[in-house]
Coordinates of C-alpha atoms in Angstrom, one line a residue:
M516 CA 132.6 229.3 251.7
T517 CA 129.1 228.0 251.4
A518 CA 126.9 226.6 254.1
T519 CA 127.2 223.1 252.8
T520 CA 131.0 223.2 252.8
T521 CA 131.4 224.6 256.3
P522 CA 134.4 222.8 257.8
R523 CA 134.6 221.2 261.1
S524 CA 137.5 223.5 261.8
E525 CA 135.1 226.6 261.6
H526 CA 132.8 225.0 264.0
A527 CA 135.5 224.2 266.4
A528 CA 136.7 227.9 266.1
V529 CA 133.3 229.3 266.7
R530 CA 132.6 227.0 269.7
A531 CA 136.0 227.8 271.3
R532 CA 135.4 231.6 271.0
A533 CA 131.8 231.5 272.0
R534 CA 132.7 229.2 275.0
E535 CA 135.5 231.6 276.1
F536 CA 133.1 234.5 275.9
A537 CA 130.4 232.8 277.8
G538 CA 132.7 232.0 280.6
D539 CA 134.4 235.4 280.7
V540 CA 131.5 237.6 280.1
L541 CA 128.1 236.0 280.3
A542 CA 128.8 234.0 283.3
H543 CA 128.5 237.2 285.3
V544 CA 125.2 238.5 284.0
R545 CA 123.0 237.0 286.8
D546 CA 125.2 238.6 289.4
V547 CA 124.4 242.0 288.1
T548 CA 120.7 241.4 287.1
D549 CA 119.3 239.2 289.8
P550 CA 119.4 241.8 292.5
L551 CA 117.6 244.4 290.4
P552 CA 113.8 244.7 291.4
T553 CA 112.2 245.5 288.1
A554 CA 112.1 243.9 284.5
T555 CA 113.1 247.2 283.0
E556 CA 116.1 247.6 285.3
R557 CA 117.3 244.1 284.6
Y558 CA 116.9 244.3 280.9
R559 CA 118.8 247.6 280.7
A560 CA 121.6 246.3 283.0
T561 CA 122.3 243.7 280.2
R562 CA 123.0 246.4 277.6
P563 CA 126.7 246.4 278.3
F564 CA 126.9 242.6 277.9
Y565 CA 125.1 242.7 274.8
R566 CA 127.4 245.4 273.5
Q567 CA 130.3 243.1 274.2
M568 CA 128.5 240.4 272.1
V569 CA 128.2 242.7 269.2
E570 CA 131.7 243.8 269.5
A571 CA 132.8 240.2 269.5
G572 CA 131.1 239.7 266.1
F573 CA 128.4 237.3 267.1
L574 CA 125.7 239.4 265.8
R575 CA 127.4 239.5 262.4
R576 CA 127.2 235.7 262.6
L577 CA 123.5 235.9 262.1
V578 CA 123.8 237.6 258.8
P579 CA 124.7 235.5 255.8
Q580 CA 128.0 236.2 254.0
A581 CA 126.1 236.8 250.8
L582 CA 124.5 240.0 252.6
G583 CA 127.8 241.2 254.1
G584 CA 127.8 239.3 257.3
D585 CA 129.7 236.4 258.5
G586 CA 127.0 233.7 258.8
T587 CA 127.7 230.3 257.2
G588 CA 124.4 228.5 257.8
A589 CA 122.3 226.9 260.5
S590 CA 124.9 224.5 261.8
T591 CA 127.4 227.2 262.9
T592 CA 124.4 229.1 264.3
A593 CA 123.5 226.2 266.5
V594 CA 127.0 225.8 267.8
L595 CA 127.0 229.6 268.6
A596 CA 123.5 229.2 270.4
E597 CA 124.5 226.3 272.5
E598 CA 127.6 228.0 273.9
L599 CA 126.1 231.4 274.6
V600 CA 122.9 230.0 276.1
A601 CA 125.0 227.8 278.5
G602 CA 126.6 231.2 279.5
D603 CA 123.3 233.1 280.0
P604 CA 120.0 232.5 278.4
S605 CA 118.8 236.0 278.7
V606 CA 121.5 237.9 276.9
A607 CA 121.8 235.0 274.4
L608 CA 118.1 235.6 273.8
H609 CA 118.8 239.2 273.1
L610 CA 121.0 238.1 270.2
F611 CA 118.8 235.5 268.8
S612 CA 115.6 237.3 269.1
T613 CA 117.3 240.1 267.1
G614 CA 118.3 237.5 264.6
L615 CA 114.5 236.4 264.4
G616 CA 113.6 240.1 264.0
L617 CA 116.0 240.2 261.0
T618 CA 114.9 236.9 259.4
P619 CA 112.2 238.3 257.2
L620 CA 114.5 241.0 255.9
L621 CA 117.3 238.5 255.3
R622 CA 115.1 236.0 253.5
A623 CA 112.6 238.0 251.6
G624 CA 113.9 241.6 251.5
S625 CA 114.9 243.4 248.4
P626 CA 118.5 244.6 247.8
A627 CA 117.3 248.1 248.3
Q628 CA 115.9 247.1 251.8
H629 CA 119.2 245.2 252.6
E630 CA 121.1 248.4 251.8
R631 CA 118.9 250.5 253.8
F632 CA 118.4 248.5 257.0
L633 CA 121.1 246.1 257.5
G634 CA 124.1 248.4 258.1
P635 CA 123.8 248.7 262.0
F636 CA 123.6 244.9 262.4
L637 CA 126.6 244.4 260.3
A638 CA 128.7 246.8 262.4
T639 CA 130.6 245.7 265.5
T640 CA 129.7 248.7 267.6
G641 CA 126.7 249.7 269.5
T642 CA 123.8 247.8 270.6
P643 CA 121.4 247.3 267.6
I644 CA 118.3 245.2 268.3
A645 CA 115.4 243.9 266.2
S646 CA 111.9 242.5 266.7
L647 CA 109.5 240.2 264.9
A648 CA 106.0 241.6 266.1
L649 CA 103.7 238.5 265.4
S650 CA 102.1 237.5 268.7
E651 CA 98.8 239.2 269.6
P652 CA 96.5 239.0 272.7
G653 CA 94.1 236.1 272.2
G654 CA 96.8 234.1 270.3
T655 CA 98.1 233.8 266.7
A656 CA 98.3 230.0 266.3
N657 CA 95.3 230.2 263.7
L658 CA 96.8 233.3 261.8
D659 CA 96.2 231.4 258.5
Q660 CA 92.5 231.0 259.2
P661 CA 90.1 233.2 257.0
D662 CA 88.1 235.9 258.9
P663 CA 84.4 234.8 258.8
G664 CA 83.3 238.5 258.9
T665 CA 80.9 237.8 261.9
G666 CA 81.4 236.7 265.4
P667 CA 84.7 237.0 267.2
D668 CA 87.8 237.8 265.2
V669 CA 90.1 235.1 264.2
G670 CA 93.7 235.1 263.1
L671 CA 95.6 238.3 262.9
R672 CA 93.8 241.3 264.1
T673 CA 96.4 244.0 263.5
T674 CA 95.7 245.7 260.2
A675 CA 97.3 247.9 257.6
R676 CA 95.3 250.3 255.5
H677 CA 96.8 251.7 252.3
D678 CA 96.5 255.4 251.3
D679 CA 98.4 257.6 248.9
G680 CA 101.7 255.6 248.7
Q681 CA 101.9 254.5 252.3
W682 CA 100.3 252.1 254.9
T683 CA 98.9 252.9 258.2
I684 CA 99.2 250.1 260.7
L685 CA 96.8 249.7 263.7
G686 CA 96.7 246.9 266.2
E687 CA 98.2 245.3 269.4
K688 CA 101.0 242.9 270.0
Q689 CA 102.5 241.1 272.9
W690 CA 105.4 238.7 273.7
V691 CA 107.7 240.6 271.4
S692 CA 111.4 240.5 272.3
H693 CA 113.0 244.0 272.2
A694 CA 109.8 245.9 271.3
T695 CA 110.6 248.5 274.0
G696 CA 113.9 249.2 272.8
W697 CA 116.6 250.2 275.2
D698 CA 114.8 253.4 275.8
G699 CA 111.1 252.6 275.5
H700 CA 110.8 253.9 271.8
G701 CA 111.1 250.7 270.0
P702 CA 114.0 248.6 268.6
D703 CA 116.3 249.8 265.8
L704 CA 114.1 247.7 263.4
M705 CA 110.7 246.0 263.9
T706 CA 109.1 243.6 261.4
V707 CA 105.3 244.0 261.8
V708 CA 103.1 241.0 260.5
C709 CA 99.6 242.2 259.9
R710 CA 96.6 241.9 257.5
A711 CA 96.8 244.4 254.7
G712 CA 93.9 245.4 252.6
G713 CA 90.4 244.2 253.0
D714 CA 90.6 240.5 251.8
P715 CA 89.3 238.1 254.5
D716 CA 91.7 235.3 253.3
P717 CA 95.0 235.5 254.9
Q718 CA 96.7 233.7 252.1
R719 CA 96.1 236.8 250.1
S720 CA 96.2 239.6 252.8
T721 CA 99.0 238.8 255.3
A722 CA 101.9 241.1 254.9
A723 CA 105.2 241.9 256.7
F724 CA 106.4 245.5 257.0
L725 CA 109.6 246.9 258.0
V726 CA 109.4 249.8 260.6
P727 CA 112.6 251.4 261.8
G728 CA 112.9 253.0 265.3
P729 CA 112.1 255.1 267.1
I730 CA 108.6 254.1 266.2
E731 CA 106.0 256.9 266.4
G732 CA 102.7 255.4 267.3
L733 CA 104.1 252.7 269.5
T734 CA 102.8 252.7 273.1
I735 CA 103.9 250.1 275.7
T736 CA 100.8 249.1 277.7
E737 CA 102.1 246.4 279.9
L738 CA 105.3 244.7 280.8
L739 CA 104.7 241.0 280.9
D740 CA 106.1 239.1 283.7
P741 CA 107.5 235.8 282.4
V742 CA 108.5 232.8 284.5
G743 CA 112.0 232.7 283.0
H744 CA 114.6 234.8 281.0
R745 CA 114.2 237.4 283.7
A746 CA 116.6 239.8 282.2
H747 CA 114.8 239.8 278.9
L748 CA 111.8 242.2 278.3
L749 CA 108.6 240.9 276.8
P750 CA 105.9 243.8 276.5
R751 CA 102.4 244.2 275.2
F752 CA 102.1 247.3 273.1
T753 CA 99.7 249.1 270.7
L754 CA 100.5 250.4 267.2
T755 CA 98.4 253.4 266.4
D756 CA 98.5 255.0 263.0
V757 CA 102.2 253.9 262.4
R758 CA 102.9 255.0 258.9
V759 CA 105.0 252.9 256.6
P760 CA 105.9 253.7 252.9
D761 CA 105.2 251.2 250.1
A762 CA 109.0 250.7 249.9
D763 CA 109.1 249.2 253.3
L764 CA 106.7 246.2 252.6
I765 CA 108.6 243.0 252.4
G766 CA 107.7 241.3 249.1
E767 CA 104.1 241.6 248.3
V768 CA 100.8 241.7 250.2
G769 CA 100.0 238.0 250.6
D770 CA 103.5 236.8 251.2
G771 CA 103.3 237.3 254.9
L772 CA 102.3 233.6 255.8
G773 CA 105.3 232.3 253.9
I774 CA 107.6 234.9 255.5
V775 CA 106.5 233.8 259.0
A776 CA 106.8 230.1 258.3
A777 CA 110.3 230.6 257.0
S778 CA 111.4 232.6 260.0
F779 CA 110.4 230.1 262.8
G780 CA 112.7 227.2 262.4
G781 CA 112.8 224.7 265.3
A782 CA 116.4 223.6 265.0
L783 CA 117.7 226.7 267.0
I784 CA 115.4 225.8 269.9
G785 CA 117.2 222.4 270.0
A786 CA 120.5 224.2 270.2
C787 CA 119.2 226.6 273.0
A788 CA 117.9 223.5 275.0
T789 CA 121.2 221.8 274.7
G790 CA 122.9 224.8 276.2
V791 CA 120.7 225.0 279.2
M792 CA 120.9 221.3 279.9
R793 CA 124.8 221.5 279.6
A794 CA 124.9 224.3 282.0
A795 CA 122.7 222.4 284.6
F796 CA 124.6 219.2 284.2
D797 CA 127.9 220.9 285.0
V798 CA 126.5 222.2 288.2
A799 CA 124.9 218.8 289.2
L800 CA 127.9 216.6 288.3
Q801 CA 130.4 219.0 290.3
F802 CA 127.7 218.7 293.3
A803 CA 127.6 214.9 293.0
R804 CA 131.4 214.5 292.9
T805 CA 132.0 216.8 296.0
D806 CA 129.1 216.9 298.3
R807 CA 128.5 213.9 300.8
R808 CA 125.2 215.1 302.3
G809 CA 126.5 214.1 305.6
G810 CA 127.4 210.6 304.4
L811 CA 130.5 208.7 304.0
V812 CA 131.0 208.9 300.3
P813 CA 130.2 211.7 297.6
V814 CA 126.6 211.3 296.3
V815 CA 127.8 210.2 292.7
A816 CA 128.8 207.0 294.4
H817 CA 125.2 206.1 294.9
Q818 CA 123.8 204.1 292.1
G819 CA 120.5 206.2 291.8
V820 CA 122.4 209.3 291.3
G821 CA 124.8 207.7 289.0
F822 CA 122.0 206.4 286.7
A823 CA 120.2 209.8 286.8
L824 CA 123.3 211.5 285.6
A825 CA 124.0 208.9 283.1
D826 CA 120.5 209.2 281.6
V827 CA 120.7 213.0 281.5
K828 CA 124.0 212.8 279.6
T829 CA 122.6 210.5 277.1
R830 CA 119.5 212.9 276.7
I831 CA 121.8 215.8 276.0
Q832 CA 123.8 213.9 273.4
A833 CA 120.5 212.9 271.6
V834 CA 119.4 216.5 271.6
R835 CA 122.6 217.8 270.2
G836 CA 122.7 215.1 267.6
L837 CA 119.2 215.7 266.4
T838 CA 119.9 219.3 266.3
R839 CA 122.9 218.8 264.2
A840 CA 121.0 216.7 261.7
A841 CA 118.3 219.1 261.5
C842 CA 120.8 222.1 260.9
A843 CA 122.7 220.0 258.3
A844 CA 119.4 219.3 256.4
V845 CA 118.6 223.1 256.5
D846 CA 122.0 224.0 255.2
N847 CA 121.9 221.4 252.5
G848 CA 118.4 222.1 251.3
S849 CA 117.2 218.6 252.2
P850 CA 113.6 217.7 251.9
A851 CA 114.0 216.2 255.6
A852 CA 114.8 219.8 256.9
E853 CA 111.2 220.5 257.9
E854 CA 110.5 217.4 259.8
L855 CA 113.9 217.2 261.5
S856 CA 113.5 220.8 262.6
V857 CA 110.3 220.1 264.2
H858 CA 111.6 217.0 266.0
A859 CA 114.6 219.0 267.2
K860 CA 112.1 221.7 268.6
I861 CA 109.7 219.3 270.3
F862 CA 112.0 216.6 271.5
G863 CA 114.8 219.1 272.5
S864 CA 112.4 221.5 274.3
E865 CA 110.7 218.8 276.3
A866 CA 113.9 217.0 277.1
A867 CA 115.3 220.3 278.6
V868 CA 112.4 220.6 281.2
Q869 CA 112.6 217.0 282.0
T870 CA 116.5 217.1 282.5
L871 CA 116.2 220.2 284.7
V872 CA 113.8 218.5 287.1
E873 CA 115.8 215.3 287.2
L874 CA 119.1 217.3 288.0
M875 CA 117.4 219.2 290.8
R876 CA 116.4 215.8 292.2
V877 CA 120.0 214.7 292.2
I878 CA 121.0 217.8 294.2
G879 CA 117.8 218.0 296.5
V880 CA 116.4 220.9 298.3
E881 CA 119.6 222.9 297.7
S882 CA 118.5 223.3 294.1
Y883 CA 115.3 225.0 295.0
G884 CA 117.0 228.3 296.0
H885 CA 118.7 230.8 293.6
H886 CA 122.0 230.4 295.2
L887 CA 122.5 227.6 292.6
P888 CA 121.5 228.3 289.1
L889 CA 119.3 225.2 288.4
A890 CA 115.9 226.7 289.5
G891 CA 116.6 229.7 287.3
L892 CA 117.8 227.4 284.4
L893 CA 114.4 225.5 284.9
Q894 CA 112.5 228.7 284.7
D895 CA 114.4 229.5 281.4
A896 CA 113.8 226.0 280.0
L897 CA 110.1 226.3 280.5
A898 CA 109.9 228.6 277.6
Y899 CA 111.2 226.2 274.9
P900 CA 108.2 224.2 274.5
L901 CA 106.3 227.5 274.1
F902 CA 108.9 229.6 271.9
S903 CA 108.4 229.7 268.1
G904 CA 104.8 228.3 268.7
G905 CA 103.7 226.0 271.5
N906 CA 104.5 222.5 270.8
N907 CA 100.8 221.2 270.9
G908 CA 99.3 224.2 269.1
F909 CA 101.7 224.6 266.3
R910 CA 104.8 222.4 266.0
R911 CA 102.9 219.2 266.3
R912 CA 100.3 220.6 263.8
R913 CA 103.1 220.9 261.4
L914 CA 104.3 217.5 261.8
H915 CA 100.6 216.3 261.6
T916 CA 100.3 218.1 258.3
L917 CA 103.4 216.4 257.0
L918 CA 102.2 212.9 258.0
A919 CA 98.8 213.5 256.4
N920 CA 100.1 214.5 253.1
P921 CA 99.8 211.5 250.6
S922 CA 103.2 212.4 249.1
Y923 CA 105.0 212.2 252.6
D924 CA 108.0 210.0 252.7
P925 CA 108.6 208.9 256.3
W926 CA 112.2 207.9 255.6
V927 CA 113.4 210.9 253.8
T928 CA 115.0 211.8 257.3
V929 CA 117.2 208.6 256.9
D930 CA 118.0 208.8 253.2
S931 CA 118.8 212.3 253.0

């Protein structure tokens, strides 16, 4: 079965299985993690939930069938993301950030690298995790800018030096999912993006290296305190004299920018945004149908509340439809895939934040406490305009680049 011929029946089966898992397993994550005082404790407490996710075969769903997994394309992955995020955004992020960490290997790795590194991620046992180490202190939005050689550093500052058949990586990274690993010694596999060699032009020097764990030379320097995804760990860390053999370079030196661009698609963010909005809508609708707020009728009977709920439902359907169109374009190799993915990311992520605020207004001050999930879901949703590159600094720049290209066809998104 190819991605372009994935039947609706498979989507329905994946949706049903993921929805059941979300209700039976992921719905209980916050009860376990919220009372814990530290980020590390919360993260480690999710490990049994993640193990069940692996055992259910969801990690295999992120690896294409051609490489031994069960993945059949972006459309099926989006179905999976929406359902699992609706169950618990933090543990769902464990899964999909591992998928992100594997993407350079899946897309650009050699058969020998697939053979060496993919095995643990194809099994349905254990808790294998992967990371994509790109972001650095000071930002990486301009990673494609050449180093002027004077003044402040620009672009990537992590470097790899070659000597006697191996590379030595030195630098600092942050906001990297799973970089600690479960035990502080790194993930099962980390893809490190850096500048290799002395060429100041990132088009010729950016490279991606596969680094298996435990990683000697990795030092966690700070556990960042994010607003949302409170059971997901995002550290700052240094890489000091991390040795990587030539065989673990993905592709060639200079391929790194293309590998990064291919790894960060926007369509999946649209699916995650849909999942968060769905979870919040279910709570708000149930509240509106049953709570009278001391009045004579349930609050849903009031026109202002009804209009707010109707507008939110329309927005959820719009984001889901846009995400489906983007994923279908990706699966079919359509020239519209890039633009539709950017739209799904930008519109979906900002719609999620807007929706959470509006649904909190429907409920009122009760939504401001954590005894209802909306405040926590808003905290989670705030990440989506920032994930995979901030909407202003990266994604809109990509759309701007498309619009400025003389060969750009504005209606390829309609005709595809």
